[in-house]
């Protein structure tokens, strides 16, 4: 929709192999949008207009991801008072033309509370890929194998012993599948997925 932003987004994609999207944040003078929080993806912040102050704290949890230590899942109302009492680990006044790389998990409290002009910044949310994401692609390839499409009988799921036996059989079949897998062939499909899939980092 905005060609020069789409071009910047594609350049990030081509250089990193990560899909991404961009959002614009407009903050009126002496005001603030979101309070302290952390994100599950890396952000590349580009300041366009005005000066925005970024208060930063080291992560509460290492390398949060979708469904793992997302801020809304583990939020504690004592977080903000604690951070405010300790003070930020770092504070940056981001000026037009400057950029900030914000690793996932870093707590940030951006604001324009001390600015007499409105501010605009862009955030490129970069979908980093992880070993878990690669493992999911490896496992997903098993759908081509009929062994993984058969019905698991209810009797194989009932009771701890029966279920444990079923899991062992499935694990053995999965290991055999992965050992026989053509990883070079799969690599092409995974590369395409890395630059097109838009779900949060895994």
Short mmCIF file of N, CA and C in Angstrom, two decimals, residues 9-160:
data_model
loop_
_atom_site.label_atom_id
_atom_site.label_comp_id
_atom_site.label_asym_id
_atom_site.label_seq_id
_atom_site.Cartn_x
_atom_site.Cartn_y
_atom_site.Cartn_z
N UNK A 9 10.64 -3.20 3.70
CA UNK A 9 10.27 -4.47 4.31
C UNK A 9 10.85 -5.65 3.53
N UNK A 10 10.76 -5.56 2.20
CA UNK A 10 11.32 -6.64 1.37
C UNK A 10 12.84 -6.72 1.51
N UNK A 11 13.49 -5.56 1.66
CA UNK A 11 14.95 -5.56 1.81
C UNK A 11 15.36 -6.27 3.10
N UNK A 12 14.62 -6.02 4.18
CA UNK A 12 14.88 -6.73 5.44
C UNK A 12 14.68 -8.23 5.24
N UNK A 13 13.62 -8.57 4.54
CA UNK A 13 13.31 -9.98 4.28
C UNK A 13 14.42 -10.65 3.50
N UNK A 14 14.91 -9.98 2.45
CA UNK A 14 15.93 -10.58 1.60
C UNK A 14 17.26 -10.71 2.34
N UNK A 15 17.58 -9.73 3.19
CA UNK A 15 18.86 -9.77 3.89
C UNK A 15 18.87 -10.78 5.03
N UNK A 16 17.74 -10.93 5.72
CA UNK A 16 17.71 -11.78 6.91
C UNK A 16 17.08 -13.14 6.68
N UNK A 17 16.20 -13.24 5.69
CA UNK A 17 15.42 -14.47 5.52
C UNK A 17 14.22 -14.52 6.44
N UNK A 18 13.90 -13.41 7.12
CA UNK A 18 12.76 -13.35 8.03
C UNK A 18 11.64 -12.52 7.43
N UNK A 19 10.40 -13.01 7.55
CA UNK A 19 9.27 -12.17 7.18
C UNK A 19 9.12 -11.07 8.22
N UNK A 20 8.43 -10.01 7.87
CA UNK A 20 8.26 -8.89 8.78
C UNK A 20 7.06 -8.06 8.35
N UNK A 21 6.64 -7.19 9.23
CA UNK A 21 5.62 -6.21 8.87
C UNK A 21 5.96 -4.90 9.55
N UNK A 22 5.39 -3.81 9.08
CA UNK A 22 5.72 -2.51 9.62
C UNK A 22 4.45 -1.81 10.13
N UNK A 23 4.58 -1.17 11.29
CA UNK A 23 3.48 -0.39 11.86
C UNK A 23 3.97 1.03 12.11
N UNK A 24 3.08 2.00 11.99
CA UNK A 24 3.40 3.39 12.29
C UNK A 24 2.74 3.78 13.61
N UNK A 25 3.48 4.47 14.46
CA UNK A 25 2.98 4.92 15.76
C UNK A 25 3.05 6.45 15.82
N UNK A 26 1.90 7.07 16.00
CA UNK A 26 1.82 8.53 16.12
C UNK A 26 1.47 8.88 17.56
N UNK A 27 2.31 9.66 18.20
CA UNK A 27 2.09 10.03 19.60
C UNK A 27 1.96 11.54 19.70
N UNK A 28 0.84 12.05 20.19
CA UNK A 28 0.67 13.51 20.34
C UNK A 28 1.67 14.07 21.36
N UNK A 29 1.86 15.39 21.35
CA UNK A 29 2.78 16.01 22.32
C UNK A 29 2.39 15.67 23.76
N UNK A 30 3.40 15.49 24.59
CA UNK A 30 3.24 15.24 26.03
C UNK A 30 2.25 14.12 26.33
N UNK A 31 2.39 13.04 25.59
CA UNK A 31 1.48 11.91 25.81
C UNK A 31 2.22 10.60 25.58
N UNK A 32 1.48 9.52 25.73
CA UNK A 32 2.06 8.18 25.64
C UNK A 32 1.01 7.21 25.15
N UNK A 33 1.47 6.21 24.40
CA UNK A 33 0.57 5.14 23.98
C UNK A 33 0.65 4.00 24.97
N UNK A 34 1.26 2.89 24.55
CA UNK A 34 1.39 1.72 25.42
C UNK A 34 2.35 2.00 26.56
N UNK A 35 2.02 1.46 27.73
CA UNK A 35 2.93 1.53 28.86
C UNK A 35 3.95 0.39 28.77
N UNK A 36 4.71 0.19 29.81
CA UNK A 36 5.75 -0.84 29.87
C UNK A 36 5.21 -2.19 29.37
N UNK A 37 5.97 -2.82 28.51
CA UNK A 37 5.61 -4.15 28.01
C UNK A 37 6.81 -4.73 27.28
N UNK A 38 6.69 -6.00 26.87
CA UNK A 38 7.70 -6.57 25.99
C UNK A 38 7.00 -7.29 24.86
N UNK A 39 7.76 -7.50 23.78
CA UNK A 39 7.22 -8.12 22.57
C UNK A 39 7.87 -9.48 22.34
N UNK A 40 7.19 -10.28 21.53
CA UNK A 40 7.67 -11.63 21.22
C UNK A 40 8.43 -11.67 19.90
N UNK A 41 8.75 -10.52 19.33
CA UNK A 41 9.56 -10.48 18.12
C UNK A 41 10.51 -9.29 18.20
N UNK A 42 11.58 -9.38 17.44
CA UNK A 42 12.53 -8.27 17.40
C UNK A 42 11.88 -7.09 16.69
N UNK A 43 12.15 -5.89 17.17
CA UNK A 43 11.64 -4.70 16.52
C UNK A 43 12.78 -3.82 16.04
N UNK A 44 12.66 -3.32 14.83
CA UNK A 44 13.59 -2.31 14.32
C UNK A 44 12.81 -1.00 14.28
N UNK A 45 13.18 -0.07 15.15
CA UNK A 45 12.46 1.18 15.32
C UNK A 45 13.13 2.25 14.49
N UNK A 46 12.37 2.96 13.67
CA UNK A 46 12.90 4.08 12.88
C UNK A 46 12.13 5.33 13.25
N UNK A 47 12.82 6.29 13.84
CA UNK A 47 12.18 7.55 14.24
C UNK A 47 12.04 8.46 13.03
N UNK A 48 10.82 8.94 12.79
CA UNK A 48 10.53 9.74 11.60
C UNK A 48 10.35 11.21 11.94
N UNK A 49 9.64 11.50 13.04
CA UNK A 49 9.34 12.89 13.40
C UNK A 49 9.35 13.04 14.92
N UNK A 50 9.87 14.17 15.39
CA UNK A 50 9.91 14.43 16.82
C UNK A 50 10.91 13.54 17.55
N UNK A 51 10.96 13.69 18.86
CA UNK A 51 11.87 12.91 19.69
C UNK A 51 11.04 12.03 20.63
N UNK A 52 11.31 10.76 20.60
CA UNK A 52 10.61 9.84 21.51
C UNK A 52 11.63 9.24 22.47
N UNK A 53 11.27 9.23 23.75
CA UNK A 53 12.16 8.68 24.77
C UNK A 53 11.81 7.21 25.01
N UNK A 54 12.83 6.38 24.98
CA UNK A 54 12.66 4.95 25.20
C UNK A 54 13.36 4.55 26.50
N UNK A 55 12.58 4.14 27.47
CA UNK A 55 13.13 3.56 28.70
C UNK A 55 13.15 2.04 28.50
N UNK A 56 14.30 1.43 28.77
CA UNK A 56 14.49 0.01 28.47
C UNK A 56 14.98 -0.74 29.71
N UNK A 57 14.42 -1.92 29.90
CA UNK A 57 14.83 -2.82 30.97
C UNK A 57 15.20 -4.18 30.37
N UNK A 58 16.19 -4.83 30.96
CA UNK A 58 16.55 -6.17 30.49
C UNK A 58 15.36 -7.12 30.66
N UNK A 59 15.32 -8.19 29.87
CA UNK A 59 14.15 -9.08 29.89
C UNK A 59 13.87 -9.70 31.25
N UNK A 60 12.59 -9.80 31.56
CA UNK A 60 12.16 -10.57 32.72
C UNK A 60 12.35 -12.06 32.46
N UNK A 61 12.12 -12.47 31.22
CA UNK A 61 12.22 -13.87 30.82
C UNK A 61 13.07 -13.93 29.55
N UNK A 62 13.98 -14.90 29.45
CA UNK A 62 14.85 -14.96 28.27
C UNK A 62 14.10 -15.45 27.03
N UNK A 63 14.28 -14.71 25.93
CA UNK A 63 13.77 -15.11 24.62
C UNK A 63 12.31 -15.56 24.62
N UNK A 64 11.37 -14.69 25.02
CA UNK A 64 9.95 -15.09 24.98
C UNK A 64 9.50 -15.33 23.54
N UNK A 65 8.48 -16.18 23.42
CA UNK A 65 7.95 -16.55 22.11
C UNK A 65 6.44 -16.69 22.22
N UNK A 66 5.81 -16.89 21.08
CA UNK A 66 4.38 -17.17 21.09
C UNK A 66 4.12 -18.40 21.95
N UNK A 67 3.18 -18.28 22.87
CA UNK A 67 2.80 -19.34 23.79
C UNK A 67 3.91 -19.69 24.79
N UNK A 68 4.93 -18.85 24.89
CA UNK A 68 5.96 -19.08 25.90
C UNK A 68 6.38 -17.74 26.48
N UNK A 69 5.92 -17.45 27.68
CA UNK A 69 6.29 -16.24 28.40
C UNK A 69 5.92 -14.96 27.63
N UNK A 70 4.81 -15.05 26.87
CA UNK A 70 4.26 -13.82 26.30
C UNK A 70 3.85 -12.91 27.45
N UNK A 71 3.96 -11.61 27.25
CA UNK A 71 3.71 -10.68 28.35
C UNK A 71 2.31 -10.84 28.93
N UNK A 72 1.30 -11.02 28.07
CA UNK A 72 -0.06 -11.10 28.60
C UNK A 72 -0.31 -12.41 29.35
N UNK A 73 0.50 -13.44 29.06
CA UNK A 73 0.31 -14.73 29.73
C UNK A 73 0.94 -14.76 31.13
N UNK A 74 2.01 -14.03 31.30
CA UNK A 74 2.74 -14.10 32.57
C UNK A 74 2.74 -12.75 33.29
N UNK A 75 1.85 -11.85 32.86
CA UNK A 75 1.88 -10.50 33.41
C UNK A 75 1.59 -10.49 34.90
N UNK A 76 2.36 -9.68 35.61
CA UNK A 76 2.21 -9.52 37.05
C UNK A 76 2.01 -8.02 37.31
N UNK A 77 0.95 -7.64 38.02
CA UNK A 77 0.71 -6.21 38.26
C UNK A 77 1.83 -5.52 39.04
N UNK A 78 2.71 -6.32 39.65
CA UNK A 78 3.84 -5.73 40.37
C UNK A 78 5.00 -5.35 39.45
N UNK A 79 4.93 -5.76 38.18
CA UNK A 79 6.03 -5.50 37.26
C UNK A 79 6.35 -4.00 37.16
N UNK A 80 5.34 -3.20 36.79
CA UNK A 80 5.59 -1.78 36.53
C UNK A 80 6.12 -1.06 37.78
N UNK A 81 5.50 -1.23 38.96
CA UNK A 81 6.09 -0.59 40.15
C UNK A 81 7.54 -1.01 40.40
N UNK A 82 7.85 -2.28 40.14
CA UNK A 82 9.22 -2.75 40.35
C UNK A 82 10.18 -2.06 39.38
N UNK A 83 9.79 -2.02 38.08
CA UNK A 83 10.65 -1.38 37.09
C UNK A 83 10.83 0.11 37.38
N UNK A 84 9.74 0.76 37.77
CA UNK A 84 9.83 2.19 38.06
C UNK A 84 10.74 2.44 39.26
N UNK A 85 10.68 1.57 40.26
CA UNK A 85 11.52 1.73 41.44
C UNK A 85 12.99 1.52 41.09
N UNK A 86 13.27 0.50 40.30
CA UNK A 86 14.65 0.21 39.93
C UNK A 86 15.21 1.23 38.94
N UNK A 87 14.34 1.79 38.12
CA UNK A 87 14.79 2.68 37.06
C UNK A 87 15.25 1.87 35.86
N UNK A 88 15.22 2.47 34.66
CA UNK A 88 15.58 1.72 33.45
C UNK A 88 17.06 1.36 33.42
N UNK A 89 17.35 0.25 32.74
CA UNK A 89 18.74 -0.13 32.50
C UNK A 89 19.38 0.76 31.45
N UNK A 90 18.53 1.35 30.63
CA UNK A 90 19.02 2.20 29.55
C UNK A 90 17.91 3.16 29.17
N UNK A 91 18.27 4.37 28.77
CA UNK A 91 17.28 5.34 28.33
C UNK A 91 17.82 6.06 27.10
N UNK A 92 17.00 6.10 26.05
CA UNK A 92 17.44 6.65 24.78
C UNK A 92 16.42 7.67 24.29
N UNK A 93 16.90 8.85 23.88
CA UNK A 93 16.05 9.84 23.23
C UNK A 93 16.26 9.67 21.73
N UNK A 94 15.31 9.05 21.08
CA UNK A 94 15.46 8.72 19.67
C UNK A 94 15.01 9.89 18.81
N UNK A 95 15.91 10.39 17.97
CA UNK A 95 15.65 11.57 17.15
C UNK A 95 15.39 11.16 15.70
N UNK A 96 14.75 12.05 14.91
CA UNK A 96 14.46 11.72 13.51
C UNK A 96 15.72 11.28 12.77
N UNK A 97 15.58 10.21 12.01
CA UNK A 97 16.71 9.66 11.27
C UNK A 97 17.48 8.60 12.03
N UNK A 98 17.22 8.47 13.33
CA UNK A 98 17.89 7.44 14.12
C UNK A 98 17.03 6.18 14.19
N UNK A 99 17.68 5.07 14.48
CA UNK A 99 16.95 3.80 14.60
C UNK A 99 17.42 3.06 15.84
N UNK A 100 16.61 2.14 16.28
CA UNK A 100 16.87 1.35 17.48
C UNK A 100 16.48 -0.09 17.19
N UNK A 101 17.39 -1.02 17.45
CA UNK A 101 17.07 -2.44 17.35
C UNK A 101 16.68 -2.92 18.74
N UNK A 102 15.44 -3.41 18.86
CA UNK A 102 14.90 -3.82 20.15
C UNK A 102 14.73 -5.34 20.15
N UNK A 103 15.65 -6.06 20.81
CA UNK A 103 15.53 -7.53 20.84
C UNK A 103 14.25 -7.96 21.54
N UNK A 104 13.72 -9.10 21.14
CA UNK A 104 12.49 -9.58 21.77
C UNK A 104 12.73 -9.82 23.26
N UNK A 105 11.72 -9.48 24.04
CA UNK A 105 11.80 -9.68 25.47
C UNK A 105 12.23 -8.46 26.24
N UNK A 106 12.90 -7.49 25.60
CA UNK A 106 13.31 -6.29 26.32
C UNK A 106 12.09 -5.47 26.68
N UNK A 107 11.98 -5.11 27.94
CA UNK A 107 10.86 -4.29 28.41
C UNK A 107 11.10 -2.86 27.93
N UNK A 108 10.06 -2.24 27.37
CA UNK A 108 10.22 -0.87 26.90
C UNK A 108 9.01 -0.02 27.28
N UNK A 109 9.30 1.23 27.54
CA UNK A 109 8.28 2.21 27.93
C UNK A 109 8.53 3.47 27.10
N UNK A 110 8.08 3.46 25.83
CA UNK A 110 8.32 4.63 24.96
C UNK A 110 7.28 5.71 25.21
N UNK A 111 7.72 6.97 25.18
CA UNK A 111 6.76 8.05 25.42
C UNK A 111 7.28 9.38 24.86
N UNK A 112 6.36 10.32 24.77
CA UNK A 112 6.70 11.69 24.37
C UNK A 112 6.23 12.66 25.44
N UNK A 113 6.32 12.24 26.70
CA UNK A 113 5.78 13.03 27.81
C UNK A 113 6.49 14.36 27.99
N UNK A 114 7.77 14.42 27.56
CA UNK A 114 8.53 15.66 27.73
C UNK A 114 8.75 16.38 26.39
N UNK A 115 7.92 16.06 25.40
CA UNK A 115 8.06 16.66 24.08
C UNK A 115 6.89 17.59 23.77
N UNK A 116 7.20 18.75 23.22
CA UNK A 116 6.15 19.72 22.85
C UNK A 116 5.64 19.50 21.44
N UNK A 117 6.16 18.51 20.75
CA UNK A 117 5.67 18.20 19.40
C UNK A 117 5.30 16.73 19.31
N UNK A 118 4.41 16.43 18.38
CA UNK A 118 4.04 15.04 18.17
C UNK A 118 5.20 14.24 17.59
N UNK A 119 5.15 12.96 17.80
CA UNK A 119 6.22 12.11 17.29
C UNK A 119 5.62 11.00 16.43
N UNK A 120 6.43 10.56 15.47
CA UNK A 120 6.05 9.43 14.61
C UNK A 120 7.24 8.49 14.52
N UNK A 121 7.00 7.22 14.77
CA UNK A 121 8.05 6.24 14.51
C UNK A 121 7.45 5.03 13.82
N UNK A 122 8.29 4.32 13.10
CA UNK A 122 7.92 3.07 12.43
C UNK A 122 8.56 1.91 13.18
N UNK A 123 7.82 0.84 13.33
CA UNK A 123 8.37 -0.38 13.91
C UNK A 123 8.28 -1.51 12.88
N UNK A 124 9.42 -2.01 12.47
CA UNK A 124 9.46 -3.20 11.64
C UNK A 124 9.53 -4.40 12.59
N UNK A 125 8.46 -5.15 12.66
CA UNK A 125 8.41 -6.34 13.52
C UNK A 125 8.98 -7.51 12.72
N UNK A 126 10.13 -7.99 13.15
CA UNK A 126 10.88 -9.00 12.40
C UNK A 126 10.62 -10.37 13.00
N UNK A 127 10.11 -11.28 12.17
CA UNK A 127 9.76 -12.62 12.63
C UNK A 127 11.00 -13.51 12.62
N UNK A 128 11.78 -13.44 13.70
CA UNK A 128 12.95 -14.29 13.79
C UNK A 128 12.54 -15.76 13.78
N UNK A 129 13.39 -16.60 13.23
CA UNK A 129 13.14 -18.04 13.22
C UNK A 129 14.02 -18.72 14.26
N UNK A 130 13.53 -19.78 14.82
CA UNK A 130 14.21 -20.46 15.93
C UNK A 130 14.36 -21.96 15.61
N UNK A 131 15.21 -22.66 16.38
CA UNK A 131 15.29 -24.11 16.19
C UNK A 131 13.94 -24.80 16.38
N UNK A 132 13.10 -24.29 17.27
CA UNK A 132 11.77 -24.89 17.45
C UNK A 132 10.96 -24.76 16.16
N UNK A 133 11.06 -23.60 15.50
CA UNK A 133 10.34 -23.39 14.23
C UNK A 133 10.84 -24.39 13.19
N UNK A 134 12.16 -24.60 13.12
CA UNK A 134 12.70 -25.58 12.18
C UNK A 134 12.23 -26.99 12.53
N UNK A 135 12.19 -27.30 13.83
CA UNK A 135 11.73 -28.62 14.25
C UNK A 135 10.28 -28.84 13.83
N UNK A 136 9.46 -27.79 13.93
CA UNK A 136 8.06 -27.91 13.52
C UNK A 136 7.96 -28.20 12.03
N UNK A 137 8.85 -27.60 11.23
CA UNK A 137 8.85 -27.87 9.79
C UNK A 137 9.27 -29.30 9.51
N UNK A 138 10.25 -29.77 10.26
CA UNK A 138 10.67 -31.17 10.09
C UNK A 138 9.53 -32.12 10.42
N UNK A 139 8.85 -31.86 11.52
CA UNK A 139 7.75 -32.73 11.94
C UNK A 139 6.59 -32.64 10.95
N UNK A 140 6.31 -31.41 10.48
CA UNK A 140 5.18 -31.23 9.55
C UNK A 140 5.39 -32.02 8.26
N UNK A 141 6.65 -32.28 7.89
CA UNK A 141 6.91 -33.04 6.67
C UNK A 141 6.41 -34.47 6.78
N UNK A 142 6.16 -34.94 8.00
CA UNK A 142 5.70 -36.32 8.20
C UNK A 142 4.30 -36.55 7.66
N UNK A 143 3.58 -35.50 7.32
CA UNK A 143 2.21 -35.66 6.81
C UNK A 143 2.19 -36.45 5.51
N UNK A 144 3.32 -36.47 4.79
CA UNK A 144 3.40 -37.24 3.54
C UNK A 144 3.48 -38.74 3.81
N UNK A 145 3.78 -39.12 5.04
CA UNK A 145 3.94 -40.53 5.40
C UNK A 145 2.60 -41.05 5.94
N UNK A 146 2.01 -42.06 5.30
CA UNK A 146 0.71 -42.57 5.75
C UNK A 146 0.69 -43.02 7.21
N UNK A 147 1.84 -43.44 7.73
CA UNK A 147 1.91 -43.87 9.12
C UNK A 147 1.45 -42.77 10.08
N UNK A 148 1.66 -41.53 9.69
CA UNK A 148 1.30 -40.42 10.58
C UNK A 148 -0.11 -39.88 10.31
N UNK A 149 -0.78 -40.46 9.33
CA UNK A 149 -2.16 -40.04 9.05
C UNK A 149 -3.19 -41.07 9.51
N UNK A 150 -2.72 -42.19 10.03
CA UNK A 150 -3.66 -43.22 10.48
C UNK A 150 -4.34 -42.77 11.77
N UNK A 151 -5.46 -43.40 12.07
CA UNK A 151 -6.22 -43.08 13.28
C UNK A 151 -5.56 -43.74 14.48
N UNK A 152 -5.38 -42.98 15.53
CA UNK A 152 -4.94 -43.53 16.81
C UNK A 152 -6.20 -43.95 17.56
N UNK A 153 -6.29 -45.22 17.90
CA UNK A 153 -7.50 -45.75 18.52
C UNK A 153 -7.66 -45.19 19.94
N UNK A 154 -8.92 -45.00 20.35
CA UNK A 154 -9.15 -44.50 21.72
C UNK A 154 -8.48 -45.34 22.79
N UNK A 155 -8.41 -46.64 22.56
CA UNK A 155 -7.78 -47.52 23.57
C UNK A 155 -6.29 -47.22 23.73
N UNK A 156 -5.67 -46.61 22.69
CA UNK A 156 -4.25 -46.27 22.77
C UNK A 156 -4.02 -44.93 23.46
N UNK A 157 -5.10 -44.24 23.80
CA UNK A 157 -4.98 -42.94 24.46
C UNK A 157 -5.46 -42.99 25.91
N UNK A 158 -6.15 -44.08 26.26
CA UNK A 158 -6.73 -44.17 27.60
C UNK A 158 -5.75 -44.84 28.57
N UNK A 159 -5.53 -44.23 29.68
CA UNK A 159 -4.63 -44.79 30.67
C UNK A 159 -3.20 -44.35 30.42
N UNK A 160 -2.49 -44.09 31.48
CA UNK A 160 -1.13 -43.56 31.37
C UNK A 160 -0.20 -44.54 30.67
#
